CSV table of C-alpha atoms and ligand atoms in Angstrom, one decimal:
chain,number,residue,atom,x,y,z
A,1,MET,CA,-65.8,10.9,6.3
A,2,LYS,CA,-63.7,13.9,6.6
A,3,ASN,CA,-61.5,14.7,9.6
A,4,ASN,CA,-62.3,11.1,11.2
A,5,LYS,CA,-66.2,12.2,10.8
A,6,PHE,CA,-68.6,9.9,9.2
A,7,ALA,CA,-71.0,12.0,6.8
A,8,LEU,CA,-73.7,9.7,8.2
A,9,SER,CA,-73.3,11.7,11.6
A,10,GLY,CA,-73.1,14.9,10.6
A,11,GLY,CA,-69.2,15.4,8.9
A,12,ASP,CA,-69.0,16.3,5.2
A,13,ALA,CA,-69.4,13.9,2.7
A,14,PHE,CA,-65.9,12.5,1.4
A,15,PHE,CA,-66.5,12.8,-2.6
A,16,PRO,CA,-68.1,16.2,-3.4
A,17,GLN,CA,-70.1,14.8,-6.4
A,18,ALA,CA,-71.8,11.6,-6.2
A,19,LEU,CA,-69.9,8.3,-7.7
A,20,PRO,CA,-72.5,5.9,-9.7
A,21,VAL,CA,-72.2,2.6,-10.1
A,22,GLY,CA,-72.2,2.1,-13.9
A,23,GLN,CA,-69.6,2.6,-16.7
A,24,LEU,CA,-71.3,5.6,-17.7
A,25,TYR,CA,-69.2,6.1,-21.1
A,26,PHE,CA,-69.0,9.9,-22.4
A,27,PRO,CA,-67.1,10.4,-25.7
A,28,SER,CA,-65.0,13.7,-26.3
A,29,TRP,CA,-67.4,16.3,-27.2
A,30,ASP,CA,-65.7,16.6,-30.3
A,31,ARG,CA,-65.7,13.3,-31.4
A,32,TYR,CA,-69.6,13.5,-30.4
A,33,LYS,CA,-70.4,16.4,-32.3
A,34,ALA,CA,-68.7,15.0,-35.3
A,35,ALA,CA,-70.7,11.7,-35.4
A,36,MET,CA,-74.2,14.0,-34.7
A,37,ARG,CA,-72.9,16.2,-37.5
A,38,GLY,CA,-72.8,13.4,-39.9
A,39,ILE,CA,-76.4,12.0,-38.9
A,40,PHE,CA,-77.5,15.6,-39.5
A,41,GLU,CA,-75.7,15.7,-43.1
A,42,ARG,CA,-77.1,12.5,-44.2
A,43,ARG,CA,-80.7,13.9,-43.0
A,44,TYR,CA,-81.4,10.0,-41.5
A,45,TYR,CA,-82.2,9.6,-38.2
A,46,THR,CA,-83.2,5.8,-37.5
A,47,ASN,CA,-84.8,2.5,-39.6
A,48,GLN,CA,-81.7,0.4,-40.1
A,49,GLY,CA,-79.5,3.8,-41.4
A,50,PRO,CA,-75.5,3.0,-42.2
A,51,LEU,CA,-74.3,3.6,-38.8
A,52,VAL,CA,-76.6,0.8,-37.5
A,53,GLN,CA,-75.7,-1.3,-40.3
A,54,GLN,CA,-71.7,-0.3,-39.6
A,55,LEU,CA,-72.5,-1.4,-35.9
A,56,GLU,CA,-73.7,-4.6,-36.9
A,57,GLY,CA,-70.8,-5.7,-38.9
A,58,ARG,CA,-68.5,-4.4,-36.6
A,59,LEU,CA,-69.9,-6.5,-33.8
A,60,GLN,CA,-70.1,-9.7,-36.1
A,61,ASP,CA,-66.2,-9.2,-36.7
A,62,TYR,CA,-65.8,-8.4,-32.9
A,63,LEU,CA,-67.8,-11.2,-31.5
A,64,GLY,CA,-67.0,-13.8,-33.9
A,65,VAL,CA,-70.7,-14.6,-34.3
A,66,LYS,CA,-72.5,-14.7,-37.5
A,67,HIS,CA,-75.5,-12.7,-36.8
A,68,ALA,CA,-75.5,-9.3,-34.5
A,69,ILE,CA,-78.8,-7.6,-34.4
A,70,CYS,CA,-78.9,-4.3,-33.1
A,71,ILE,CA,-81.7,-3.3,-30.8
A,72,THR,CA,-83.3,-0.5,-29.0
A,73,ASN,CA,-82.3,-2.0,-25.5
A,74,ALA,CA,-81.9,-5.7,-24.2
A,75,THR,CA,-85.4,-5.9,-22.4
A,76,ILE,CA,-87.2,-5.7,-25.8
A,77,GLY,CA,-84.4,-8.3,-27.0
A,78,LEU,CA,-85.1,-10.8,-24.6
A,79,MET,CA,-89.0,-10.4,-25.4
A,80,MET,CA,-87.7,-10.7,-29.1
A,81,ALA,CA,-85.8,-14.0,-28.5
A,82,ALA,CA,-88.6,-15.9,-26.3
A,83,GLU,CA,-90.9,-15.2,-29.8
A,84,ALA,CA,-88.3,-16.2,-32.3
A,85,LEU,CA,-87.4,-19.1,-30.3
A,86,GLU,CA,-91.0,-20.2,-30.4
A,87,LEU,CA,-91.5,-20.7,-26.6
A,88,SER,CA,-94.3,-22.1,-24.8
A,89,GLY,CA,-95.6,-23.1,-21.4
A,90,LYS,CA,-92.6,-22.5,-18.9
A,91,VAL,CA,-88.7,-21.6,-19.1
A,92,ILE,CA,-86.2,-21.9,-16.1
A,93,VAL,CA,-84.7,-18.7,-15.3
A,94,PRO,CA,-82.7,-17.8,-12.2
A,95,SER,CA,-84.3,-15.4,-9.5
A,96,TYR,CA,-81.1,-13.5,-9.0
A,97,THR,CA,-80.9,-11.1,-12.1
A,98,PHE,CA,-82.5,-8.2,-13.0
A,99,ILE,CA,-86.1,-8.0,-13.4
A,100,ALA,CA,-86.2,-7.7,-17.2
A,101,SER,CA,-85.1,-11.4,-17.5
A,102,PRO,CA,-88.1,-13.1,-16.5
A,103,GLN,CA,-90.6,-9.9,-17.2
A,104,SER,CA,-89.9,-10.6,-20.9
A,105,LEU,CA,-91.1,-13.9,-20.5
A,106,SER,CA,-94.4,-13.0,-18.7
A,107,TRP,CA,-94.9,-10.9,-21.9
A,108,ALA,CA,-94.3,-13.3,-23.9
A,109,GLY,CA,-97.0,-15.5,-22.0
A,110,ILE,CA,-94.5,-18.0,-20.8
A,111,GLU,CA,-94.4,-18.5,-17.0
A,112,PRO,CA,-90.8,-18.3,-15.4
A,113,VAL,CA,-89.7,-21.0,-13.3
A,114,PHE,CA,-87.0,-19.3,-10.9
A,115,CYS,CA,-84.2,-21.3,-10.3
A,116,ASP,CA,-81.5,-20.8,-7.3
A,117,VAL,CA,-77.8,-19.8,-8.2
A,118,ASP,CA,-74.6,-21.2,-7.3
A,119,PRO,CA,-73.4,-19.8,-3.9
A,120,SER,CA,-69.5,-19.3,-5.2
A,121,THR,CA,-70.2,-17.9,-8.7
A,122,HIS,CA,-73.9,-16.3,-8.2
A,123,GLN,CA,-74.6,-18.3,-11.6
A,124,ILE,CA,-77.6,-20.5,-12.4
A,125,ALA,CA,-77.4,-23.6,-10.2
A,126,ILE,CA,-77.2,-26.2,-12.8
A,127,ASP,CA,-77.5,-29.3,-10.1
A,128,LYS,CA,-81.2,-27.5,-9.6
A,129,LEU,CA,-82.5,-28.1,-12.8
A,130,ASP,CA,-83.5,-31.7,-12.3
A,131,SER,CA,-85.9,-30.9,-9.8
A,132,LEU,CA,-87.9,-28.0,-11.9
A,133,ILE,CA,-88.5,-30.0,-14.8
A,134,ASP,CA,-92.0,-30.9,-16.3
A,135,PRO,CA,-93.4,-31.6,-19.6
A,136,HIS,CA,-94.1,-27.9,-20.0
A,137,VAL,CA,-91.0,-26.5,-19.5
A,138,SER,CA,-89.7,-25.7,-23.0
A,139,GLY,CA,-86.4,-23.7,-22.5
A,140,ILE,CA,-83.7,-22.4,-20.4
A,141,MET,CA,-82.9,-18.8,-19.9
A,142,GLY,CA,-79.2,-18.5,-18.6
A,143,VAL,CA,-77.8,-15.3,-17.2
A,144,ASN,CA,-74.5,-14.5,-17.7
A,145,LEU,CA,-73.8,-12.2,-14.4
A,146,TRP,CA,-71.2,-9.6,-13.1
A,147,GLY,CA,-68.9,-10.0,-16.3
A,148,GLY,CA,-68.7,-13.5,-15.8
A,149,ALA,CA,-70.7,-16.5,-17.3
A,150,CYS,CA,-72.7,-19.5,-16.3
A,151,ASP,CA,-71.0,-23.1,-16.9
A,152,VAL,CA,-71.9,-22.2,-20.4
A,153,LEU,CA,-71.0,-25.6,-21.7
A,154,ALA,CA,-72.6,-27.8,-19.4
A,155,LEU,CA,-75.6,-25.9,-19.7
A,156,GLU,CA,-75.5,-26.8,-23.5
A,157,ASN,CA,-75.1,-30.4,-22.8
A,158,TYR,CA,-78.0,-30.4,-20.3
A,159,ALA,CA,-80.6,-28.7,-22.6
A,160,LYS,CA,-79.4,-30.9,-25.2
A,161,SER,CA,-80.1,-34.0,-23.1
A,162,LYS,CA,-83.5,-32.9,-22.3
A,163,ASN,CA,-84.4,-31.2,-25.4
A,164,LEU,CA,-85.2,-27.9,-24.1
A,165,LYS,CA,-84.1,-24.6,-26.1
A,166,LEU,CA,-81.2,-22.6,-24.4
A,167,TYR,CA,-80.7,-18.8,-24.7
A,168,PHE,CA,-79.0,-16.4,-22.5
A,169,ASP,CA,-79.2,-12.8,-20.9
A,170,SER,CA,-75.8,-12.0,-21.3
A,171,ALA,CA,-76.5,-7.9,-20.6
A,172,HIS,CA,-73.2,-7.9,-18.3
A,173,ALA,CA,-70.9,-9.9,-20.6
A,174,PHE,CA,-69.8,-8.1,-23.3
A,175,GLY,CA,-66.4,-8.8,-24.4
A,176,CYS,CA,-65.9,-11.7,-22.2
A,177,VAL,CA,-64.6,-15.0,-23.1
A,178,VAL,CA,-65.1,-18.6,-22.3
A,179,ASP,CA,-62.5,-21.3,-23.7
A,180,GLU,CA,-61.5,-19.0,-26.5
A,181,LYS,CA,-65.1,-18.2,-27.8
A,182,LYS,CA,-66.7,-15.1,-27.1
A,183,ILE,CA,-69.9,-15.0,-25.4
A,184,ALA,CA,-72.6,-14.4,-27.7
A,185,ASN,CA,-71.8,-17.9,-29.5
A,186,PHE,CA,-73.4,-20.3,-26.7
A,187,GLY,CA,-76.9,-21.5,-26.7
A,188,SER,CA,-79.3,-20.5,-29.8
A,189,ILE,CA,-79.4,-17.1,-28.9
A,190,GLU,CA,-77.7,-14.4,-26.6
A,191,VAL,CA,-78.9,-10.9,-25.9
A,192,PHE,CA,-76.5,-8.1,-24.6
A,193,SER,CA,-77.5,-4.8,-23.0
A,194,PHE,CA,-75.6,-1.2,-24.5
A,195,HIS,CA,-77.6,0.5,-21.6
A,196,ALA,CA,-75.5,3.4,-20.6
A,197,THR,CA,-74.4,1.9,-17.5
A,198,LYS,CA,-72.8,-1.2,-19.5
A,199,VAL,CA,-69.1,-1.8,-20.9
A,200,LEU,CA,-70.3,-1.1,-24.2
A,201,SER,CA,-72.9,1.6,-24.3
A,202,ALA,CA,-75.2,3.1,-26.8
A,203,THR,CA,-76.8,5.3,-24.1
A,204,GLU,CA,-79.7,2.7,-24.7
A,205,GLY,CA,-79.4,-0.1,-27.0
A,206,GLY,CA,-78.1,-3.8,-27.2
A,207,CYS,CA,-77.8,-6.5,-29.5
A,208,ILE,CA,-79.1,-10.3,-30.3
A,209,CYS,CA,-76.6,-12.6,-31.6
A,210,THR,CA,-76.9,-16.1,-33.0
A,211,ASN,CA,-75.2,-18.2,-35.1
A,212,ASP,CA,-78.4,-19.6,-36.7
A,213,ASP,CA,-79.8,-18.6,-39.9
A,214,VAL,CA,-83.3,-19.2,-39.8
A,215,LEU,CA,-83.3,-17.7,-36.3
A,216,ALA,CA,-81.8,-14.5,-37.2
A,217,SER,CA,-84.2,-14.1,-40.0
A,218,ARG,CA,-87.2,-14.5,-37.5
A,219,LEU,CA,-85.5,-11.9,-35.2
A,220,ARG,CA,-85.1,-9.4,-38.2
A,221,ASN,CA,-88.7,-9.9,-39.2
A,222,ILE,CA,-90.0,-9.7,-35.8
A,223,ARG,CA,-87.5,-6.5,-35.0
A,224,SER,CA,-89.3,-4.5,-38.0
A,225,SER,CA,-89.4,-4.5,-41.4
A,226,TYR,CA,-86.5,-2.2,-41.8
A,227,GLY,CA,-83.7,-4.4,-42.0
A,228,ALA,CA,-85.8,-7.3,-42.0
A,229,GLY,CA,-83.8,-8.7,-45.1
A,230,LYS,CA,-85.4,-11.8,-46.5
A,231,ILE,CA,-89.0,-12.0,-45.4
A,232,VAL,CA,-90.2,-14.9,-43.2
A,233,PRO,CA,-93.4,-15.2,-41.7
A,234,VAL,CA,-93.7,-14.5,-37.8
A,235,VAL,CA,-96.7,-13.8,-35.9
A,236,LYS,CA,-95.7,-11.1,-33.8
A,237,THR,CA,-93.7,-7.8,-34.8
A,238,SER,CA,-92.7,-5.1,-33.0
A,239,ASN,CA,-90.4,-1.9,-32.9
A,240,GLY,CA,-87.1,-3.0,-31.5
A,241,ARG,CA,-85.1,-0.6,-33.7
A,242,MET,CA,-81.7,1.1,-32.8
A,243,SER,CA,-81.4,4.5,-33.9
A,244,GLU,CA,-78.8,6.4,-35.9
A,245,ALA,CA,-77.5,8.2,-32.6
A,246,GLN,CA,-77.5,5.1,-30.5
A,247,ALA,CA,-75.2,3.2,-32.8
A,248,ALA,CA,-72.9,6.5,-33.4
A,249,ILE,CA,-72.4,6.4,-29.4
A,250,ALA,CA,-71.7,2.3,-29.5
A,251,LEU,CA,-69.4,2.6,-32.5
A,252,MET,CA,-67.1,5.0,-30.6
A,253,SER,CA,-67.7,3.0,-27.2
A,254,LEU,CA,-66.6,-0.1,-29.1
A,255,ASP,CA,-63.6,1.8,-30.2
A,256,ASP,CA,-62.5,2.5,-26.6
A,257,PHE,CA,-63.8,-0.9,-25.6
A,258,PRO,CA,-60.0,-2.1,-24.8
A,259,ASP,CA,-59.3,1.3,-23.0
A,260,ASN,CA,-62.4,1.1,-20.6
A,261,GLN,CA,-61.9,-2.9,-19.9
A,262,LYS,CA,-58.1,-2.3,-19.0
A,263,ASN,CA,-59.3,0.6,-17.0
A,264,ASN,CA,-62.1,-1.6,-15.4
A,265,GLU,CA,-59.7,-4.4,-14.8
A,266,ASN,CA,-57.1,-2.0,-13.0
A,267,LEU,CA,-59.8,-0.6,-10.7
A,268,PHE,CA,-61.1,-4.2,-10.2
A,269,ARG,CA,-57.6,-5.1,-9.1
A,270,THR,CA,-57.5,-2.1,-6.7
A,271,TYR,CA,-60.7,-3.4,-4.8
A,272,MET,CA,-59.5,-6.9,-4.5
A,273,GLU,CA,-56.2,-5.8,-3.1
A,274,ARG,CA,-57.9,-3.1,-0.8
A,275,LEU,CA,-60.5,-5.2,0.3
A,276,LYS,CA,-58.8,-8.7,1.2
A,277,HIS,CA,-57.4,-7.6,4.7
A,278,ILE,CA,-61.2,-6.7,5.7
A,279,PRO,CA,-63.0,-9.1,7.6
A,280,GLY,CA,-66.8,-10.2,6.4
A,281,ILE,CA,-66.5,-8.5,3.1
A,282,LYS,CA,-66.1,-10.9,0.1
A,283,LEU,CA,-65.5,-9.6,-3.6
A,284,VAL,CA,-67.2,-11.9,-6.1
A,285,LYS,CA,-64.2,-12.4,-8.8
A,286,PRO,CA,-65.7,-12.9,-12.5
A,287,ALA,CA,-66.5,-16.9,-12.8
A,288,GLY,CA,-66.1,-19.1,-15.8
A,289,VAL,CA,-64.6,-16.5,-18.2
A,290,THR,CA,-60.8,-16.9,-19.5
A,291,PHE,CA,-61.4,-12.6,-19.8
A,292,SER,CA,-63.7,-10.7,-18.2
A,293,ASN,CA,-65.0,-6.7,-18.6
A,294,TYR,CA,-64.9,-6.3,-15.3
A,295,GLN,CA,-67.8,-4.3,-15.4
A,296,TYR,CA,-69.3,-4.7,-12.2
A,297,VAL,CA,-68.0,-4.7,-8.6
A,298,VAL,CA,-70.6,-6.6,-6.4
A,299,CYS,CA,-69.2,-8.0,-2.7
A,300,GLU,CA,-71.1,-10.2,-0.5
A,301,ILE,CA,-71.4,-8.7,3.3
A,302,GLN,CA,-71.2,-11.2,6.1
A,303,LYS,CA,-73.1,-9.1,8.7
A,304,THR,CA,-71.5,-11.0,12.1
A,305,THR,CA,-68.2,-10.6,10.7
A,306,PHE,CA,-68.2,-7.3,9.2
A,307,GLY,CA,-70.3,-5.7,12.2
A,308,LEU,CA,-72.8,-4.1,10.0
A,309,SER,CA,-75.7,-5.2,7.9
A,310,ARG,CA,-75.4,-5.0,3.6
A,311,ASP,CA,-78.3,-2.1,4.1
A,312,SER,CA,-76.2,0.0,6.8
A,313,LEU,CA,-73.0,0.0,4.8
A,314,VAL,CA,-75.0,1.3,1.9
A,315,LYS,CA,-76.4,4.1,3.6
A,316,VAL,CA,-72.8,5.3,5.3
A,317,LEU,CA,-71.4,4.8,1.8
A,318,ASN,CA,-74.5,7.0,0.1
A,319,ALA,CA,-73.8,9.6,2.9
A,320,GLU,CA,-70.2,9.6,1.6
A,321,ASN,CA,-71.5,10.6,-2.2
A,322,VAL,CA,-70.7,6.8,-3.0
A,323,MET,CA,-73.9,5.6,-4.6
A,324,ALA,CA,-73.4,1.6,-3.8
A,325,ARG,CA,-76.6,-0.2,-3.6
A,326,ARG,CA,-78.2,-3.4,-3.0
A,327,TYR,CA,-77.8,-5.7,-6.4
A,328,PHE,CA,-80.2,-7.4,-6.9
A,329,TYR,CA,-82.7,-6.7,-4.8
A,330,PRO,CA,-85.4,-8.5,-4.2
A,331,GLY,CA,-85.0,-11.5,-5.8
A,332,ALA,CA,-87.6,-11.8,-9.1
A,333,HIS,CA,-89.5,-14.4,-7.0
A,334,ARG,CA,-90.5,-11.6,-4.6
A,335,THR,CA,-91.5,-8.6,-6.9
A,336,THR,CA,-94.9,-7.7,-7.3
A,337,GLY,CA,-95.3,-9.5,-10.8
A,338,TYR,CA,-95.0,-12.8,-9.0
A,339,ASN,CA,-96.7,-12.6,-5.9
A,340,ASP,CA,-99.4,-15.2,-7.3
A,341,SER,CA,-96.5,-18.1,-7.3
A,342,LEU,CA,-94.3,-16.9,-4.2
A,343,SER,CA,-95.6,-20.0,-2.2
A,344,LEU,CA,-93.6,-22.2,-4.5
A,345,TYR,CA,-90.4,-20.3,-4.0
A,346,GLU,CA,-90.8,-18.7,-0.5
A,347,TYR,CA,-88.4,-21.5,0.9
A,348,SER,CA,-86.7,-23.1,-2.6
A,349,LEU,CA,-84.3,-20.3,-3.2
A,350,PRO,CA,-81.8,-20.1,-0.2
A,351,VAL,CA,-79.0,-19.0,-2.0
A,352,THR,CA,-80.8,-16.2,-3.9
A,353,ASP,CA,-82.3,-15.0,-1.0
A,354,TYR,CA,-79.0,-14.9,0.9
A,355,LEU,CA,-77.2,-13.0,-1.5
A,356,CYS,CA,-80.3,-10.3,-2.2
A,357,ASP,CA,-79.5,-9.6,1.3
A,358,ALA,CA,-76.0,-9.7,1.5
A,359,CYS,CA,-74.7,-8.2,-1.9
A,360,ILE,CA,-73.5,-4.4,-2.4
A,361,GLN,CA,-72.7,-3.0,-5.7
A,362,LEU,CA,-69.6,-0.4,-5.7
A,363,PRO,CA,-68.8,2.0,-8.2
A,364,ILE,CA,-66.6,1.1,-11.2
A,365,GLY,CA,-66.3,2.5,-14.7
A,366,ALA,CA,-65.8,6.1,-16.4
A,367,MET,CA,-66.5,7.9,-13.2
A,368,VAL,CA,-64.0,6.5,-11.2
A,369,ASP,CA,-60.2,6.1,-10.9
A,370,THR,CA,-57.9,4.3,-8.6
A,371,ASN,CA,-57.4,7.2,-5.9
A,372,ALA,CA,-60.9,7.1,-5.8
A,373,VAL,CA,-61.4,3.4,-5.2
A,374,ALA,CA,-58.6,3.7,-2.5
A,375,SER,CA,-60.9,5.8,-1.1
A,376,ILE,CA,-64.1,3.8,-0.9
A,377,CYS,CA,-62.1,1.1,0.4
A,378,LYS,CA,-60.9,3.3,3.2
A,379,ILE,CA,-64.5,4.4,4.1
A,380,ILE,CA,-65.3,0.4,4.0
A,381,GLU,CA,-62.4,-0.3,6.5
A,382,ASN,CA,-63.1,2.4,8.8
A,383,SER,CA,-67.0,1.3,8.7
A,384,HIS,CA,-65.8,-2.0,9.8
A,385,ARG,CA,-63.6,-0.7,12.9
A,386,ASN,CA,-66.3,1.7,13.8
A,387,ALA,CA,-69.2,-0.6,13.1
A,388,ASP,CA,-70.8,-0.6,16.5
A,389,TYR,CA,-70.6,3.3,16.9
A,390,LEU,CA,-72.6,3.6,13.3
A,391,GLN,CA,-74.6,0.4,14.4
A,392,SER,CA,-76.0,2.4,17.2
A,393,PHE,CA,-76.0,5.8,15.6
A,394,LEU,CA,-78.3,4.3,13.0
A,395,ILE,CA,-80.7,2.8,15.7
A,396,GLU,CA,-80.9,6.3,17.9
A,397,ASN,CA,-82.0,7.8,14.6
A,398,LYS,CA,-83.9,5.2,13.1
A,399,LYS,CA,-82.0,5.8,10.0
B,1,T4K,N1,-80.6,-8.4,-18.0
B,1,T4K,C1,-79.6,-8.1,-16.9
B,1,T4K,C2,-79.0,-9.0,-16.2
B,1,T4K,C3,-79.7,-6.6,-16.6
B,1,T4K,O1,-78.6,-6.3,-15.8
B,1,T4K,C4,-80.4,-5.7,-17.5
B,1,T4K,C5,-80.1,-4.4,-17.2
B,1,T4K,C6,-81.2,-6.1,-18.6
B,1,T4K,C7,-81.2,-7.6,-18.7
B,1,T4K,C8,-82.0,-5.3,-19.5
B,1,T4K,O2,-81.0,-4.6,-20.1
B,1,T4K,P1,-81.8,-2.8,-20.5
B,1,T4K,O3,-83.1,-3.0,-21.4
B,1,T4K,O4,-81.6,-1.8,-19.5
B,1,T4K,O5,-81.0,-2.6,-21.6
B,1,T4K,C9,-79.8,0.1,-14.4
B,1,T4K,C10,-80.0,-0.3,-16.2
B,1,T4K,O6,-81.1,0.5,-16.5
B,1,T4K,C11,-80.0,-1.6,-16.7
B,1,T4K,O7,-79.5,-1.7,-17.8
B,1,T4K,C12,-79.4,-2.5,-15.6
B,1,T4K,N2,-79.4,-3.9,-16.2
B,1,T4K,C13,-79.9,-2.8,-14.3
B,1,T4K,C14,-79.3,-3.5,-13.5
B,1,T4K,O8,-79.5,-1.2,-13.9
B,1,T4K,P2,-81.0,1.2,-13.3
B,1,T4K,O9,-82.4,1.5,-13.6
B,1,T4K,O10,-81.1,0.6,-11.7
B,1,T4K,O11,-80.2,2.2,-13.4
B,1,T4K,P3,-79.9,3.8,-12.5
B,1,T4K,O12,-80.6,4.6,-13.4
B,1,T4K,O13,-80.1,3.7,-11.1
B,1,T4K,O14,-78.2,4.1,-12.7
B,1,T4K,C15,-77.1,3.5,-11.9
B,1,T4K,C16,-76.3,5.0,-11.3
B,1,T4K,O15,-76.2,5.6,-12.6
B,1,T4K,C17,-77.2,5.6,-10.9
B,1,T4K,O16,-76.2,6.1,-9.7
B,1,T4K,C18,-77.5,6.9,-11.6
B,1,T4K,C19,-76.1,7.0,-12.6
B,1,T4K,N3,-76.3,7.3,-13.8
B,1,T4K,C20,-77.2,6.8,-14.6
B,1,T4K,C21,-77.3,7.0,-16.1
B,1,T4K,C22,-78.4,6.0,-17.1
B,1,T4K,C23,-76.2,8.4,-14.2
B,1,T4K,O17,-75.0,9.1,-13.6
B,1,T4K,N4,-76.1,8.9,-15.8
B,1,T4K,C24,-76.8,8.0,-16.4
B,1,T4K,O18,-77.0,8.6,-17.6
B,1,T4K,O19,-80.7,0.2,-14.3
């Protein structure tokens, strides 16, 4: 969008380089080199090396949790959690999440039972749980979304009253605080992602947190014999180890977390300020936390008021090199793996279906600054003002 011409209709893209949606933390080359030199000097790449051990200690201190067990990514962490918790039959999980949440259950031979989410917070709808419970349900997986949290305390009480196991996919929630307690300390287990797009990055990676010694021993033995600590019998083992190179990046990312969090918060507030006057776009604020990592910017597009659908706005922004995307899309219950049970959920997850059609994720993190955010908001405002023109352009050109 240069000289008032949208890139979609032949103008030049506003941004010369693509602005991605994730955190994408890169330490300085000198720091990276020094960390890698240490690994070369020690001649030790992986298998619970000194950097992984250091990272586990620092995470435990930072999160105030008894056990932080580093892993190669959160997907395998969720699979390990299902095994360690000895879940069986069915587990309730929101459908409005990344596909790894329910897929980790499928890998463990457990049927996911999809729950709807709360329309204002996007977190699991606790008032819908009763209708999903049957004698085969053995647990609940809460998903802490968007740098916010489910109502974790209410979920703990609920799970206790129904004698169900409770654990959390906290891939989005590193550093977030509920009632002066860091996320990591709720339910039996919490799993974080340290993927490159997350606020704490190991490039790929994650950690599993628990305050339960027995579960921690089981998890360490499931992860691998390296770092297993006390040997306890487990039926399934895996390779969920984190490498030294992953841990080296994560340690630098942890050092820089306060700065990155502040930067994200500042960018988020800029979005809030600049988007609040534009009709039909609602920025979702992190729910249920007193401190957020602000690692995601997610907005609902109300098509009739904004003038364009979410999908059309994604096309307009992508042409300007703003790599906004649909998030999450489709709902997990509409993905190939769960086709067989779609009839159960076709009409029972109205909020999830609405959000999958309405939500857009916008860039935040290390690759954007406040000027870029202000320009993205300007493009969105211009898209609203020129919605009729853009819509007919998209139709005529079958885009
Ligand atoms: N639970 C939840 C709720 C999750 O959101 C996730 C993962 C998980 C569990 C599982 O965690 P992990 O097993 O991944 O640890 C991304 C991430 O791979 C994934 O971590 C994340 N959530 C998911 C929602 O998004 P992709 O495949 O859609 O990312 P991608 O490649 O499209 O990257 C996003 C943008 O960043 C693109 O514009 C490209 C750009 N990019 C990406 C990378 C990796 C770069 O410019 N450089 C890079 O190095 O999944």
